Coordinates of C-alpha atoms and ligand atoms in Angstrom, one line a residue:
Chain S
M140 CA 60.2 38.9 -9.9
S141 CA 58.8 41.6 -11.4
R142 CA 60.4 44.6 -10.8
P143 CA 58.6 48.2 -10.0
E144 CA 61.4 50.2 -11.2
D145 CA 60.6 48.8 -15.0
I146 CA 56.9 49.9 -15.2
L147 CA 56.5 53.0 -13.3
P148 CA 57.8 55.9 -12.5
P149 CA 59.0 56.4 -9.1
D150 CA 56.0 59.1 -7.8
L151 CA 53.8 57.7 -10.0
H152 CA 54.4 53.9 -8.5
Y153 CA 54.7 55.3 -5.1
N154 CA 51.0 56.8 -4.8
D155 CA 48.6 57.5 -1.9
V156 CA 47.5 53.7 -2.4
E157 CA 50.9 52.1 -2.3
S158 CA 52.8 54.4 -0.1
R159 CA 50.6 53.3 2.4
K160 CA 50.8 49.7 2.0
Y161 CA 54.1 49.7 2.0
T162 CA 54.7 51.4 5.1
T163 CA 52.1 49.7 7.7
S164 CA 53.6 46.2 6.1
S165 CA 55.1 44.6 8.9
R166 CA 57.3 42.5 6.9
I167 CA 58.6 45.7 5.3
Q168 CA 58.8 47.4 8.1
R169 CA 61.4 44.8 9.7
I170 CA 63.2 44.4 6.4
Q171 CA 64.1 47.9 6.3
A172 CA 64.8 48.5 9.8
D173 CA 67.3 45.3 9.6
M174 CA 69.0 47.2 6.4
T175 CA 69.0 50.9 8.4
H176 CA 70.6 49.2 11.2
R177 CA 73.5 47.6 8.9
A178 CA 73.8 50.7 7.0
L179 CA 74.5 52.7 10.1
D180 CA 77.4 49.8 11.0
L181 CA 79.1 50.0 8.5
I182 CA 79.4 54.2 8.8
G183 CA 80.1 53.8 11.8
L184 CA 79.4 57.3 13.5
T185 CA 80.9 57.7 17.0
Q186 CA 78.8 61.0 18.2
P187 CA 74.6 62.2 17.5
S188 CA 75.7 63.7 13.7
L189 CA 73.6 65.3 11.1
I190 CA 72.8 62.5 8.4
L191 CA 70.8 62.8 5.4
D192 CA 68.5 60.0 4.0
V193 CA 68.1 59.9 0.5
G194 CA 64.6 58.7 -0.8
C195 CA 63.3 58.2 2.5
G196 CA 59.8 57.4 1.4
S197 CA 57.7 57.3 5.0
C198 CA 61.0 57.4 7.2
L199 CA 61.4 53.8 8.3
S200 CA 64.9 54.6 8.4
G201 CA 64.9 58.2 10.0
E202 CA 62.7 57.0 13.1
I203 CA 65.3 54.6 13.6
L204 CA 68.3 57.5 12.8
S205 CA 66.0 59.1 16.3
Q206 CA 66.2 56.9 18.6
T207 CA 68.9 56.9 21.3
A208 CA 71.5 54.2 22.0
E209 CA 69.9 52.8 24.6
E210 CA 66.9 52.0 22.2
G211 CA 70.0 50.4 19.8
T212 CA 71.0 53.2 17.3
P213 CA 74.9 53.1 17.2
A214 CA 75.9 57.5 18.8
G215 CA 72.1 58.5 18.6
P216 CA 70.0 59.9 18.2
H217 CA 70.9 62.1 15.6
V218 CA 69.1 64.5 13.1
W219 CA 68.4 64.1 10.0
V220 CA 67.0 65.4 6.4
G221 CA 65.5 63.5 4.6
F222 CA 64.4 63.9 0.6
D223 CA 62.2 61.8 -1.6
I224 CA 60.2 62.1 -5.0
S225 CA 57.2 60.9 -3.7
A226 CA 54.9 63.4 -2.2
S227 CA 52.9 60.3 -1.1
M228 CA 55.3 58.8 0.7
L229 CA 56.5 61.8 2.7
G230 CA 52.9 62.3 3.2
V231 CA 52.9 59.1 5.2
A232 CA 55.9 60.1 7.2
L233 CA 54.2 63.9 8.3
E234 CA 51.2 61.6 9.2
K235 CA 53.7 59.5 12.0
E236 CA 55.3 63.3 12.8
V237 CA 58.7 62.0 12.3
E238 CA 61.7 64.3 13.8
G239 CA 63.5 64.6 10.4
D240 CA 63.3 67.1 8.4
L241 CA 61.8 66.0 4.8
L242 CA 62.3 67.5 1.1
L243 CA 60.3 66.8 -1.6
A244 CA 63.1 66.5 -4.4
D245 CA 64.4 64.2 -7.0
A246 CA 68.0 62.4 -6.4
G247 CA 68.7 62.6 -9.9
Q248 CA 68.9 66.1 -10.0
G249 CA 71.2 66.8 -7.6
V250 CA 71.6 67.5 -3.4
P251 CA 71.0 70.9 -2.5
F252 CA 73.1 71.6 0.2
R253 CA 75.8 73.4 0.3
P254 CA 79.6 71.7 0.7
G255 CA 80.5 70.0 4.0
T256 CA 77.5 69.8 4.9
F257 CA 76.7 66.0 6.4
D258 CA 78.2 63.4 8.6
A259 CA 76.8 60.6 7.1
A260 CA 74.2 59.8 4.2
I261 CA 72.4 56.8 4.0
S262 CA 70.0 55.9 1.6
I263 CA 67.8 52.3 1.4
S264 CA 66.2 50.0 -1.4
A265 CA 65.9 53.7 -3.1
I266 CA 68.9 54.5 -5.9
Q267 CA 68.4 51.5 -8.6
W268 CA 65.0 53.8 -9.2
L269 CA 67.9 56.0 -10.6
C270 CA 68.7 53.5 -13.2
Q271 CA 65.8 54.3 -14.8
A272 CA 65.5 57.2 -17.3
E273 CA 62.6 59.5 -16.4
T274 CA 62.4 61.4 -19.3
S275 CA 64.1 61.0 -23.0
E276 CA 66.2 64.1 -22.3
E277 CA 67.8 62.6 -19.2
S278 CA 70.1 59.1 -19.1
P279 CA 70.3 57.1 -16.3
A280 CA 74.0 58.0 -16.1
G281 CA 73.7 61.6 -16.1
R282 CA 71.3 61.4 -13.2
L283 CA 73.6 59.4 -11.3
S284 CA 76.6 61.3 -12.2
R285 CA 74.5 64.5 -11.0
F286 CA 73.5 62.7 -7.7
F287 CA 77.0 61.6 -6.7
N288 CA 78.7 64.3 -7.3
Q289 CA 76.0 67.0 -5.5
L290 CA 76.1 64.1 -2.9
Y291 CA 80.3 63.8 -2.2
A292 CA 80.0 67.4 -2.0
S293 CA 77.2 68.0 0.4
L294 CA 79.7 65.6 2.7
R295 CA 82.0 66.7 5.5
R296 CA 85.6 65.8 4.8
G297 CA 86.3 62.6 6.3
G298 CA 82.0 61.6 5.7
R299 CA 80.7 58.3 5.2
A300 CA 77.8 56.8 2.8
C301 CA 76.0 53.4 3.1
L302 CA 73.3 52.9 0.2
Q303 CA 71.5 49.3 0.0
F304 CA 70.4 49.5 -3.7
Y305 CA 68.6 46.5 -5.9
P306 CA 70.4 46.0 -9.0
K307 CA 68.9 44.4 -11.7
N308 CA 71.8 42.9 -12.8
D309 CA 76.2 42.9 -12.7
D310 CA 76.2 46.0 -15.3
Q311 CA 73.8 47.7 -13.4
K312 CA 75.8 47.3 -10.2
K313 CA 79.0 48.6 -11.6
M314 CA 77.1 51.5 -13.6
V315 CA 76.0 53.0 -10.4
S316 CA 79.6 52.1 -8.2
Q317 CA 81.7 53.3 -11.0
A318 CA 79.4 56.9 -11.1
A319 CA 80.4 56.8 -7.0
I320 CA 83.5 56.7 -7.8
K321 CA 84.0 59.1 -10.8
A322 CA 82.5 61.7 -8.0
G323 CA 85.3 60.9 -5.8
F324 CA 84.6 58.6 -3.2
G325 CA 86.6 55.7 -2.0
A326 CA 84.4 52.6 -2.6
G327 CA 83.0 49.1 -1.8
L328 CA 80.2 46.7 -2.7
L329 CA 79.2 44.7 0.5
E330 CA 76.7 42.0 -0.1
D331 CA 75.0 39.6 2.7
D332 CA 73.9 36.6 1.7
P333 CA 75.0 36.6 -1.9
G334 CA 73.4 34.5 -4.2
T335 CA 70.0 33.9 -1.9
K336 CA 66.7 35.5 -2.8
S337 CA 67.7 37.9 0.6
A338 CA 71.0 38.6 -1.4
K339 CA 71.2 42.5 -0.5
T340 CA 73.6 45.2 -1.7
Y341 CA 75.6 48.0 -0.2
L342 CA 77.5 50.2 -1.6
V343 CA 79.9 51.8 1.0
L344 CA 81.7 55.4 0.4
T345 CA 83.6 57.3 2.0
V346 CA 85.0 60.9 1.5
G347 CA 88.8 61.9 1.9
G348 CA 90.6 63.8 4.4
G349 CA 89.3 65.0 8.0
E350 CA 90.0 63.5 10.8
L351 CA 88.7 60.5 9.8
D352 CA 90.4 57.5 7.5
G353 CA 88.6 58.0 4.6
D354 CA 90.1 55.0 2.8
I355 CA 87.5 51.8 2.3
T356 CA 89.5 49.4 4.2
G357 CA 89.2 52.1 7.5
V358 CA 85.0 51.6 6.8
V359 CA 85.5 47.3 7.4
R360 CA 88.3 47.2 9.0
G361 CA 87.7 44.4 12.6
M362 CA 84.3 43.6 10.6
E363 CA 83.6 39.5 11.3
G364 CA 84.4 37.6 8.0
V365 CA 84.8 41.1 5.3
D366 CA 87.2 41.1 2.9
V367 CA 88.1 43.8 1.6
M368 CA 89.5 42.7 -2.4
E369 CA 90.0 45.3 -4.0
T370 CA 90.7 49.1 -2.1
R371 CA 89.8 52.7 -2.9
R372 CA 89.1 54.4 -6.5
K373 CA 88.2 50.7 -7.2
A374 CA 85.0 49.4 -6.8
G375 CA 85.7 46.5 -4.4
T376 CA 83.7 43.4 -3.7
M377 CA 83.5 42.5 0.0
K378 CA 82.0 39.6 0.6
R379 CA 80.0 38.1 4.2
G380 CA 81.4 34.9 4.9
V381 CA 78.2 33.0 5.1
D382 CA 79.8 30.7 8.2
K383 CA 79.8 33.3 10.6
K384 CA 75.9 34.0 10.1
G385 CA 75.7 32.1 13.4
S386 CA 78.3 33.2 15.7
K387 CA 77.5 34.7 18.8
G388 CA 78.7 38.0 17.8
W389 CA 76.3 38.0 14.5
I390 CA 73.1 36.7 17.4
L391 CA 73.4 39.3 19.7
K392 CA 73.5 42.0 17.1
K393 CA 70.5 40.5 15.9
K394 CA 68.7 40.0 19.1
E395 CA 69.6 44.0 19.6
Q396 CA 68.0 44.6 16.4
Q397 CA 64.6 43.2 16.8
K398 CA 64.5 44.6 19.7
A399 CA 64.8 48.1 18.8
Q400 CA 62.5 47.4 16.0
G401 CA 59.7 46.6 18.7
K402 CA 60.0 50.1 19.0
V403 CA 60.1 51.1 15.3
V404 CA 56.3 49.7 14.5
K405 CA 54.8 52.2 16.8
A406 CA 54.3 55.0 14.7
S407 CA 53.8 57.4 17.3
S408 CA 56.2 59.2 18.7
K409 CA 57.1 60.5 22.4
Y410 CA 55.5 64.3 21.5
T411 CA 52.5 63.9 19.5
G412 CA 50.0 66.8 20.1
R413 CA 53.4 68.7 20.8
K414 CA 52.9 71.6 18.3
R415 CA 51.8 75.0 19.2
R416 CA 51.7 78.3 17.7
I417 CA 54.6 80.0 17.6
Q418 CA 54.7 83.3 20.2
F419 CA 57.8 85.9 19.7
Chain R
M789 CA 61.6 72.9 8.4
K790 CA 63.8 73.7 10.9
L791 CA 66.0 76.7 10.9
L792 CA 69.4 74.3 11.1
T793 CA 68.4 73.1 7.7
L794 CA 67.9 76.1 6.3
N795 CA 71.6 77.1 7.3
F796 CA 72.6 74.2 5.2
L797 CA 70.1 74.5 1.8
T798 CA 71.0 76.4 -1.4
C799 CA 69.7 77.1 -4.7
A800 CA 69.5 73.7 -6.5
I801 CA 69.6 75.3 -9.9
K802 CA 72.4 74.6 -11.7
T803 CA 73.5 78.3 -12.7
C804 CA 73.7 78.8 -8.6
K805 CA 75.5 76.3 -7.4
T806 CA 78.7 78.3 -8.1
N807 CA 77.1 82.1 -7.2
A808 CA 77.6 83.7 -3.1
S809 CA 73.7 84.5 -3.7
S810 CA 72.4 81.7 -4.1
F811 CA 72.7 80.9 -0.2
P812 CA 70.5 81.4 2.8
L813 CA 67.5 80.8 0.7
H814 CA 65.4 83.8 1.6
P815 CA 62.0 82.8 3.5
R816 CA 58.6 85.1 2.4
D817 CA 55.8 84.7 3.9
A818 CA 56.6 82.5 6.8
E819 CA 54.3 80.5 9.0
L820 CA 56.5 79.5 11.8
E821 CA 55.7 77.4 14.4
I822 CA 57.7 75.6 17.6
Q823 CA 58.1 71.5 17.4
E824 CA 59.5 71.1 21.0
A825 CA 62.0 68.2 20.9
D826 CA 65.0 67.2 23.3
V827 CA 68.2 69.2 23.3
N828 CA 70.9 67.3 22.3
L829 CA 74.1 68.5 23.3
P830 CA 76.5 66.6 21.6
F831 CA 74.5 67.2 18.6
L832 CA 74.9 71.1 19.4
K833 CA 78.8 70.6 19.9
N834 CA 78.8 68.8 16.8
I835 CA 77.4 70.9 14.2
L836 CA 78.2 74.4 16.1
P837 CA 81.3 74.4 13.3
R838 CA 79.8 74.2 10.4
L839 CA 77.2 76.8 10.7
M840 CA 76.9 80.2 9.0
W841 CA 76.4 82.6 11.9
E842 CA 75.7 85.4 9.8
E843 CA 73.5 83.7 7.8
L844 CA 71.6 82.7 10.5
R845 CA 71.4 85.9 12.2
T846 CA 70.6 87.6 8.5
I847 CA 67.4 84.9 8.8
C848 CA 66.2 85.7 11.8
K849 CA 66.1 89.0 11.6
E850 CA 64.1 88.0 8.1
L851 CA 61.4 86.4 10.4
G852 CA 61.0 88.8 12.8
L853 CA 63.1 86.9 15.6
P854 CA 64.7 87.8 18.3
D855 CA 68.7 88.7 17.7
L856 CA 71.5 86.5 17.8
P857 CA 74.3 87.5 19.6
P858 CA 77.3 89.0 16.4
T859 CA 79.5 86.4 17.4
P860 CA 78.5 82.4 17.8
P861 CA 78.9 80.4 20.8
T862 CA 82.2 78.8 21.5
P863 CA 82.2 75.1 22.1
T864 CA 82.8 75.9 26.0
D865 CA 79.5 77.9 26.0
L866 CA 77.4 75.6 25.4
I867 CA 78.0 73.9 28.7
S868 CA 76.6 74.7 31.9
G869 CA 79.3 76.6 34.1
G870 CA 81.5 76.0 31.1
N871 CA 83.2 79.0 31.5
S872 CA 84.4 78.1 35.5
T873 CA 87.0 75.5 34.5
D874 CA 86.9 73.9 37.9
T875 CA 83.6 72.7 37.3
T876 CA 83.7 70.8 34.6
E877 CA 87.6 69.2 34.9
G878 CA 86.8 65.7 35.1
R879 CA 83.3 65.5 34.0
T880 CA 82.5 63.4 31.1
Q881 CA 80.3 63.9 28.2
A882 CA 77.3 62.1 29.9
E883 CA 77.8 64.7 32.6
Q884 CA 77.6 67.5 30.9
E885 CA 74.6 70.3 31.1
P886 CA 73.3 72.1 28.8
S887 CA 73.8 75.9 29.6
Q888 CA 71.3 78.7 28.4
T889 CA 73.1 79.2 25.5
A890 CA 72.5 76.0 24.4
K891 CA 69.4 76.2 25.0
D892 CA 68.8 79.0 23.2
L893 CA 70.4 77.6 20.2
H894 CA 68.6 74.6 20.5
R895 CA 65.2 76.4 20.1
V896 CA 66.6 78.6 17.3
L897 CA 68.1 75.5 15.3
L898 CA 65.9 72.8 16.2
E899 CA 62.5 73.8 17.3
T900 CA 61.6 76.8 15.3
C901 CA 60.2 75.9 12.1
I902 CA 58.7 77.2 8.8
Q903 CA 55.7 75.3 8.1
E904 CA 54.4 77.4 5.7
G905 CA 55.3 79.4 2.7
K906 CA 58.6 79.5 0.3
L907 CA 62.2 79.9 0.1
V908 CA 63.3 82.3 -2.1
C909 CA 66.7 82.5 -4.3
G910 CA 68.9 85.4 -3.8
C911 CA 70.5 84.6 -6.8
C912 CA 67.9 83.8 -9.6
G913 CA 64.4 84.4 -7.8
H914 CA 63.3 81.0 -7.7
E915 CA 60.5 79.6 -5.2
Y916 CA 60.9 77.5 -3.1
A917 CA 57.1 76.3 -2.1
V918 CA 56.6 75.1 1.3
K919 CA 53.4 73.5 2.9
E920 CA 53.2 71.4 6.0
G921 CA 57.0 72.2 6.6
V922 CA 58.3 70.2 3.5
A923 CA 59.9 72.5 0.8
N924 CA 59.5 71.3 -2.5
F925 CA 63.0 71.0 -4.3
L926 CA 61.6 69.7 -8.1
L927 CA 62.7 71.8 -10.9
P928 CA 61.0 71.7 -14.0
G929 CA 63.7 69.8 -16.4
H930 CA 64.7 73.1 -18.0
L931 CA 66.8 74.2 -14.4
V932 CA 68.3 70.7 -14.2
Ligands
SAM1459 C1 61.5 50.9 -1.5 S1 61.3 53.0 -1.0 C2 62.1 52.8 -0.1 C3 61.7 53.8 1.3 C4 62.6 54.3 2.2 N1 64.2 54.6 2.0 C5 62.5 52.3 3.4 O1 63.2 52.1 3.3 O2 61.2 52.6 3.7 C6 62.1 53.4 -2.5 C7 61.5 55.2 -2.2 O3 62.8 55.8 -3.5 C8 62.0 56.7 -3.5 N2 63.0 57.5 -5.2 C9 63.0 56.8 -6.2 N3 63.3 57.4 -7.2 C10 63.8 58.4 -6.5 C11 64.7 59.6 -6.9 N4 65.0 59.7 -8.2 N5 65.1 60.3 -6.3 C12 64.4 60.7 -4.7 N6 63.8 59.5 -4.3 C13 63.5 58.8 -4.6 C14 60.4 56.5 -4.3 O4 59.3 57.3 -3.8 C15 60.6 55.3 -2.4 O5 60.1 56.4 -1.5
ZN1460 ZN1 68.7 80.0 -7.6

């Protein structure tokens, strides 16, 4: 399978044509929605929160963050800020009138928010792009380190992040998680359907301190079929038991997610046409 | 871009990070728009302690918006009837109603948006353009 990361820089790959194709594919909508729900489960928010979406693209995840708890988003609706390096992707998000704020920004250049801004961060299918050297003057290691250092600072104490990404190989997996740990995060790697074509890798990160449990074991406590093999300060690998996949809890959750997805594909919000000039 | 977001954004340039004047970024030639949204009382309560109130007042002044009170509201100020203890007693989160103070705060933070203009760093003078509500934080290589 060819990896777009190997061919073009992200802002060129996600041009107008590709961004539209990406966003209107019902297969992609479904997969991205599934992963967003999974990431939210791993973060375990307990109240409407301020969330950062790194590499938000056309905001398939953002639309889920804006949904209520009844619509299937834990502790929702949340308020979120998304940033992406592709103006075309953000253009598609603008057309959909998503509720979050959007920034054009490069994760490899950092996260331009003051310390302790966000309750949580998510990133779906984006940070593998950071392993690509954009220009000869900047190494992937340098970009990864700037990203994770500033992401760490931008989260409040006790905050959490869940970054799903597509590592090219084990080295890349290691390079990414080591950069996160070096920045100060407690980190764990979780793999869904390991070894299959639809394998998904989630890097789960915690910021110590605050009222929340900063220990990575706290994130997965009580989750079915997850073993924490190594904990804090070391990237652990948690494998989800394959046999648990058909269990009642799993099916119920899946059903809930699919119900929620019925809403996701509708590309309009209840505030369509709401704009009017400010008057003071 | 919501004024909420502007209360958290800083200059992205490395040498500004440690300088206090790199926050808040100052709007220039700003076109504002109200984008209505549902009031989210639990969110307002959650975000309240993280706001930089003085800076929010400064930005409102710079944008020509009505003055905000000199001190931030307290969490109870956000709940309708929040100051008469007998009515809030025993009410669950879900039953709480936003006060006028909460609605005003919601309007400023979540509904007042900068659609066009620039955000200027008070430290290095870098200008971040805002178009269709989206701020451009991409930096030329030598500034990273
Ligand atoms: C596969 S898309 C995923 C988009 C969105 N998260 C979703 O789940 O639909 C990958 C996104 O990562 C963005 N991206 C790649 N490199 C980036 C970088 N350095 N900074 C910010 N975004 C980046 C791309 O522009 C693209 O929108
Ligand atoms: Zn600056």
